[in-house]
JSON list of C-alpha atoms in Angstrom, two decimals:
[
{"chain": "T", "resi": 7, "resn": "MET", "atom": "CA", "xyz": [9.24, 1.34, -16.56]},
{"chain": "T", "resi": 8, "resn": "PHE", "atom": "CA", "xyz": [6.35, 0.17, -14.44]},
{"chain": "T", "resi": 9, "resn": "PRO", "atom": "CA", "xyz": [3.81, -1.22, -16.60]},
{"chain": "T", "resi": 10, "resn": "PHE", "atom": "CA", "xyz": [0.31, 0.64, -14.94]},
{"chain": "T", "resi": 11, "resn": "ARG", "atom": "CA", "xyz": [-1.90, 0.11, -17.55]},
{"chain": "T", "resi": 12, "resn": "GLY", "atom": "CA", "xyz": [-4.55, 3.10, -16.09]},
{"chain": "T", "resi": 13, "resn": "ARG", "atom": "CA", "xyz": [-5.69, 4.43, -12.90]},
{"chain": "T", "resi": 14, "resn": "GLY", "atom": "CA", "xyz": [-8.69, 1.88, -12.40]},
{"chain": "T", "resi": 15, "resn": "GLN", "atom": "CA", "xyz": [-6.20, -0.84, -12.42]},
{"chain": "T", "resi": 16, "resn": "ARG", "atom": "CA", "xyz": [-6.19, -3.08, -9.23]},
{"chain": "T", "resi": 17, "resn": "LEU", "atom": "CA", "xyz": [-3.70, -5.56, -8.40]},
{"chain": "T", "resi": 18, "resn": "SER", "atom": "CA", "xyz": [-3.67, -9.12, -7.04]},
{"chain": "T", "resi": 19, "resn": "ILE", "atom": "CA", "xyz": [-1.76, -9.78, -3.93]},
{"chain": "T", "resi": 20, "resn": "GLY", "atom": "CA", "xyz": [0.71, -11.95, -6.37]},
{"chain": "T", "resi": 21, "resn": "GLU", "atom": "CA", "xyz": [1.12, -8.79, -8.57]},
{"chain": "T", "resi": 22, "resn": "ALA", "atom": "CA", "xyz": [1.42, -6.53, -5.79]},
{"chain": "T", "resi": 23, "resn": "ARG", "atom": "CA", "xyz": [4.16, -8.76, -4.21]},
{"chain": "T", "resi": 24, "resn": "THR", "atom": "CA", "xyz": [6.22, -9.04, -7.11]},
{"chain": "T", "resi": 25, "resn": "ARG", "atom": "CA", "xyz": [6.20, -5.10, -7.88]},
{"chain": "T", "resi": 26, "resn": "THR", "atom": "CA", "xyz": [7.08, -3.99, -4.52]},
{"chain": "T", "resi": 27, "resn": "GLY", "atom": "CA", "xyz": [9.46, -7.14, -3.45]},
{"chain": "T", "resi": 28, "resn": "GLY", "atom": "CA", "xyz": [12.97, -7.73, -4.19]},
{"chain": "T", "resi": 29, "resn": "GLU", "atom": "CA", "xyz": [16.28, -5.99, -3.26]},
{"chain": "T", "resi": 30, "resn": "ARG", "atom": "CA", "xyz": [15.19, -3.31, -6.17]},
{"chain": "T", "resi": 31, "resn": "PRO", "atom": "CA", "xyz": [11.34, -2.87, -6.15]},
{"chain": "T", "resi": 32, "resn": "GLU", "atom": "CA", "xyz": [9.93, -1.00, -9.22]},
{"chain": "T", "resi": 33, "resn": "ALA", "atom": "CA", "xyz": [7.14, 0.22, -6.81]},
{"chain": "T", "resi": 34, "resn": "VAL", "atom": "CA", "xyz": [6.48, 1.38, -3.05]},
{"chain": "T", "resi": 35, "resn": "LEU", "atom": "CA", "xyz": [3.86, -0.61, -1.06]},
{"chain": "T", "resi": 36, "resn": "LEU", "atom": "CA", "xyz": [1.79, 2.36, 0.58]},
{"chain": "T", "resi": 37, "resn": "ASP", "atom": "CA", "xyz": [-0.16, 1.06, 3.64]},
{"chain": "T", "resi": 38, "resn": "VAL", "atom": "CA", "xyz": [-3.09, 3.83, 4.07]},
{"chain": "T", "resi": 39, "resn": "ARG", "atom": "CA", "xyz": [-4.60, 2.11, 7.27]},
{"chain": "T", "resi": 40, "resn": "GLU", "atom": "CA", "xyz": [-4.74, 3.90, 10.56]},
{"chain": "T", "resi": 41, "resn": "LYS", "atom": "CA", "xyz": [-1.49, 3.90, 12.94]},
{"chain": "T", "resi": 42, "resn": "PRO", "atom": "CA", "xyz": [-3.27, 1.28, 15.16]},
{"chain": "T", "resi": 43, "resn": "GLU", "atom": "CA", "xyz": [-3.90, -1.24, 12.33]},
{"chain": "T", "resi": 44, "resn": "TRP", "atom": "CA", "xyz": [-0.21, -0.38, 11.11]},
{"chain": "T", "resi": 45, "resn": "ARG", "atom": "CA", "xyz": [1.18, -1.27, 14.34]},
{"chain": "T", "resi": 46, "resn": "THR", "atom": "CA", "xyz": [-0.57, -4.45, 14.79]},
{"chain": "T", "resi": 47, "resn": "GLY", "atom": "CA", "xyz": [0.84, -5.67, 11.47]},
{"chain": "T", "resi": 48, "resn": "HIS", "atom": "CA", "xyz": [1.77, -4.63, 8.32]},
{"chain": "T", "resi": 49, "resn": "ALA", "atom": "CA", "xyz": [3.65, -5.93, 5.07]},
{"chain": "T", "resi": 50, "resn": "PRO", "atom": "CA", "xyz": [7.60, -5.94, 5.42]},
{"chain": "T", "resi": 51, "resn": "GLY", "atom": "CA", "xyz": [8.90, -2.95, 3.60]},
{"chain": "T", "resi": 52, "resn": "ALA", "atom": "CA", "xyz": [5.66, -1.11, 3.42]},
{"chain": "T", "resi": 53, "resn": "VAL", "atom": "CA", "xyz": [5.47, 2.60, 3.68]},
{"chain": "T", "resi": 54, "resn": "HIS", "atom": "CA", "xyz": [2.88, 4.09, 6.17]},
{"chain": "T", "resi": 55, "resn": "ALA", "atom": "CA", "xyz": [0.70, 7.04, 5.04]},
{"chain": "T", "resi": 56, "resn": "PRO", "atom": "CA", "xyz": [-3.03, 6.91, 6.93]},
{"chain": "T", "resi": 57, "resn": "LEU", "atom": "CA", "xyz": [-5.70, 7.86, 4.20]},
{"chain": "T", "resi": 58, "resn": "THR", "atom": "CA", "xyz": [-7.07, 10.39, 6.74]},
{"chain": "T", "resi": 59, "resn": "ALA", "atom": "CA", "xyz": [-4.03, 12.27, 6.75]},
{"chain": "T", "resi": 60, "resn": "LEU", "atom": "CA", "xyz": [-3.77, 12.20, 2.72]},
{"chain": "T", "resi": 61, "resn": "ALA", "atom": "CA", "xyz": [-7.15, 13.27, 2.72]},
{"chain": "T", "resi": 62, "resn": "ALA", "atom": "CA", "xyz": [-6.56, 16.05, 4.92]},
{"chain": "T", "resi": 63, "resn": "GLY", "atom": "CA", "xyz": [-3.58, 17.26, 2.78]},
{"chain": "T", "resi": 64, "resn": "GLY", "atom": "CA", "xyz": [-1.05, 15.54, 4.02]},
{"chain": "T", "resi": 65, "resn": "VAL", "atom": "CA", "xyz": [2.11, 14.84, 1.94]},
{"chain": "T", "resi": 66, "resn": "LEU", "atom": "CA", "xyz": [3.48, 11.28, 1.23]},
{"chain": "T", "resi": 67, "resn": "PRO", "atom": "CA", "xyz": [6.48, 10.09, 3.26]},
{"chain": "T", "resi": 68, "resn": "ALA", "atom": "CA", "xyz": [9.78, 10.81, 1.60]},
{"chain": "T", "resi": 69, "resn": "ALA", "atom": "CA", "xyz": [10.21, 7.23, 0.55]},
{"chain": "T", "resi": 70, "resn": "ALA", "atom": "CA", "xyz": [7.09, 7.17, -1.55]},
{"chain": "T", "resi": 71, "resn": "ARG", "atom": "CA", "xyz": [7.24, 10.60, -3.17]},
{"chain": "T", "resi": 72, "resn": "GLY", "atom": "CA", "xyz": [8.10, 10.40, -7.10]},
{"chain": "T", "resi": 73, "resn": "ARG", "atom": "CA", "xyz": [7.68, 6.45, -6.77]},
{"chain": "T", "resi": 74, "resn": "GLN", "atom": "CA", "xyz": [5.20, 4.42, -8.41]},
{"chain": "T", "resi": 75, "resn": "LEU", "atom": "CA", "xyz": [2.66, 3.46, -5.56]},
{"chain": "T", "resi": 76, "resn": "VAL", "atom": "CA", "xyz": [1.00, -0.13, -4.86]},
{"chain": "T", "resi": 77, "resn": "VAL", "atom": "CA", "xyz": [-1.69, 1.04, -2.26]},
{"chain": "T", "resi": 78, "resn": "ILE", "atom": "CA", "xyz": [-2.89, -1.24, 0.24]},
{"chain": "T", "resi": 79, "resn": "CYS", "atom": "CA", "xyz": [-5.67, -1.00, 3.20]},
{"chain": "T", "resi": 80, "resn": "ARG", "atom": "CA", "xyz": [-7.47, -3.81, 5.38]},
{"chain": "T", "resi": 81, "resn": "SER", "atom": "CA", "xyz": [-9.84, -4.88, 2.57]},
{"chain": "T", "resi": 82, "resn": "GLY", "atom": "CA", "xyz": [-9.45, -2.97, -0.49]},
{"chain": "T", "resi": 83, "resn": "HIS", "atom": "CA", "xyz": [-12.12, -0.07, 0.05]},
{"chain": "T", "resi": 84, "resn": "ARG", "atom": "CA", "xyz": [-9.82, 2.79, 1.52]},
{"chain": "T", "resi": 85, "resn": "SER", "atom": "CA", "xyz": [-6.96, 1.99, -1.00]},
{"chain": "T", "resi": 86, "resn": "GLN", "atom": "CA", "xyz": [-9.26, 2.73, -3.92]},
{"chain": "T", "resi": 87, "resn": "ARG", "atom": "CA", "xyz": [-10.05, 5.94, -2.23]},
{"chain": "T", "resi": 88, "resn": "ALA", "atom": "CA", "xyz": [-6.44, 6.74, -1.62]},
{"chain": "T", "resi": 89, "resn": "VAL", "atom": "CA", "xyz": [-5.57, 5.65, -5.41]},
{"chain": "T", "resi": 90, "resn": "LYS", "atom": "CA", "xyz": [-8.25, 8.30, -6.48]},
{"chain": "T", "resi": 91, "resn": "LEU", "atom": "CA", "xyz": [-6.95, 10.75, -4.28]},
{"chain": "T", "resi": 92, "resn": "LEU", "atom": "CA", "xyz": [-3.29, 10.26, -5.14]},
{"chain": "T", "resi": 93, "resn": "ALA", "atom": "CA", "xyz": [-4.05, 10.24, -8.82]},
{"chain": "T", "resi": 94, "resn": "GLU", "atom": "CA", "xyz": [-5.65, 13.74, -8.62]},
{"chain": "T", "resi": 95, "resn": "ARG", "atom": "CA", "xyz": [-2.42, 14.84, -6.99]},
{"chain": "T", "resi": 96, "resn": "GLY", "atom": "CA", "xyz": [-0.47, 13.50, -10.20]},
{"chain": "T", "resi": 97, "resn": "ALA", "atom": "CA", "xyz": [0.72, 10.14, -8.55]},
{"chain": "T", "resi": 98, "resn": "ASP", "atom": "CA", "xyz": [1.11, 6.79, -10.40]},
{"chain": "T", "resi": 99, "resn": "ALA", "atom": "CA", "xyz": [-0.85, 4.51, -8.26]},
{"chain": "T", "resi": 100, "resn": "VAL", "atom": "CA", "xyz": [-3.05, 1.17, -8.18]},
{"chain": "T", "resi": 101, "resn": "ASP", "atom": "CA", "xyz": [-4.72, -0.41, -5.15]},
{"chain": "T", "resi": 102, "resn": "VAL", "atom": "CA", "xyz": [-4.61, -4.25, -4.27]},
{"chain": "T", "resi": 103, "resn": "LYS", "atom": "CA", "xyz": [-7.61, -6.00, -4.50]},
{"chain": "T", "resi": 104, "resn": "GLY", "atom": "CA", "xyz": [-8.44, -7.73, -1.09]},
{"chain": "T", "resi": 105, "resn": "GLY", "atom": "CA", "xyz": [-5.85, -5.78, 1.01]},
{"chain": "T", "resi": 106, "resn": "MET", "atom": "CA", "xyz": [-4.09, -6.97, 3.97]},
{"chain": "T", "resi": 107, "resn": "SER", "atom": "CA", "xyz": [-6.46, -9.35, 4.77]},
{"chain": "T", "resi": 108, "resn": "ALA", "atom": "CA", "xyz": [-6.16, -11.02, 1.54]},
{"chain": "T", "resi": 109, "resn": "TRP", "atom": "CA", "xyz": [-2.05, -10.65, 2.07]},
{"chain": "T", "resi": 110, "resn": "ALA", "atom": "CA", "xyz": [-2.38, -12.76, 5.34]},
{"chain": "T", "resi": 111, "resn": "ALA", "atom": "CA", "xyz": [-4.67, -15.10, 4.00]},
{"chain": "T", "resi": 112, "resn": "ALA", "atom": "CA", "xyz": [-1.96, -15.77, 1.12]},
{"chain": "T", "resi": 113, "resn": "GLY", "atom": "CA", "xyz": [0.25, -16.82, 3.78]},
{"chain": "T", "resi": 114, "resn": "LEU", "atom": "CA", "xyz": [2.71, -13.59, 2.71]},
{"chain": "T", "resi": 115, "resn": "PRO", "atom": "CA", "xyz": [4.48, -12.02, 5.74]},
{"chain": "T", "resi": 116, "resn": "VAL", "atom": "CA", "xyz": [2.98, -9.80, 8.27]},
{"chain": "T", "resi": 117, "resn": "ILE", "atom": "CA", "xyz": [5.11, -7.95, 10.95]},
{"chain": "T", "resi": 118, "resn": "ASP", "atom": "CA", "xyz": [4.24, -5.61, 13.62]},
{"chain": "T", "resi": 119, "resn": "GLU", "atom": "CA", "xyz": [5.80, -2.19, 14.57]},
{"chain": "T", "resi": 120, "resn": "HIS", "atom": "CA", "xyz": [9.00, -4.18, 16.35]},
{"chain": "T", "resi": 121, "resn": "GLY", "atom": "CA", "xyz": [9.57, -6.35, 13.30]},
{"chain": "T", "resi": 122, "resn": "ASP", "atom": "CA", "xyz": [7.88, -9.22, 15.02]},
{"chain": "T", "resi": 123, "resn": "GLY", "atom": "CA", "xyz": [5.30, -11.43, 13.68]},
{"chain": "T", "resi": 124, "resn": "GLY", "atom": "CA", "xyz": [1.95, -9.38, 13.16]},
{"chain": "T", "resi": 125, "resn": "SER", "atom": "CA", "xyz": [-1.41, -9.88, 12.88]},
{"chain": "T", "resi": 126, "resn": "ILE", "atom": "CA", "xyz": [-4.43, -8.16, 10.44]},
{"chain": "T", "resi": 127, "resn": "ALA", "atom": "CA", "xyz": [-7.47, -7.98, 12.43]}
]
């Protein structure tokens, strides 16, 4: 079982990677940045669902439905809003402190839309 301790929980980059990595991840890394940001660089294996689309009533991508969600954006602000919105819809979600900026700064992999080396602006 996924040990989320509450809706206000924020994960470190290391905790996020542990929970969403490996062959059988216990959660989905949900990137809520906009499409241009996603194309430039995102974490391998992440699922994309822009916050603007979610806020407009959009549904989660199939790969994220019914799963525990670790939500990430560039710095951690949009992911906090996304977690609140998703929790209101009944999702089990937490956000990542520092977002993709902290992910990249920690030396974790970032790929572009083609699967090549990406960057976080």
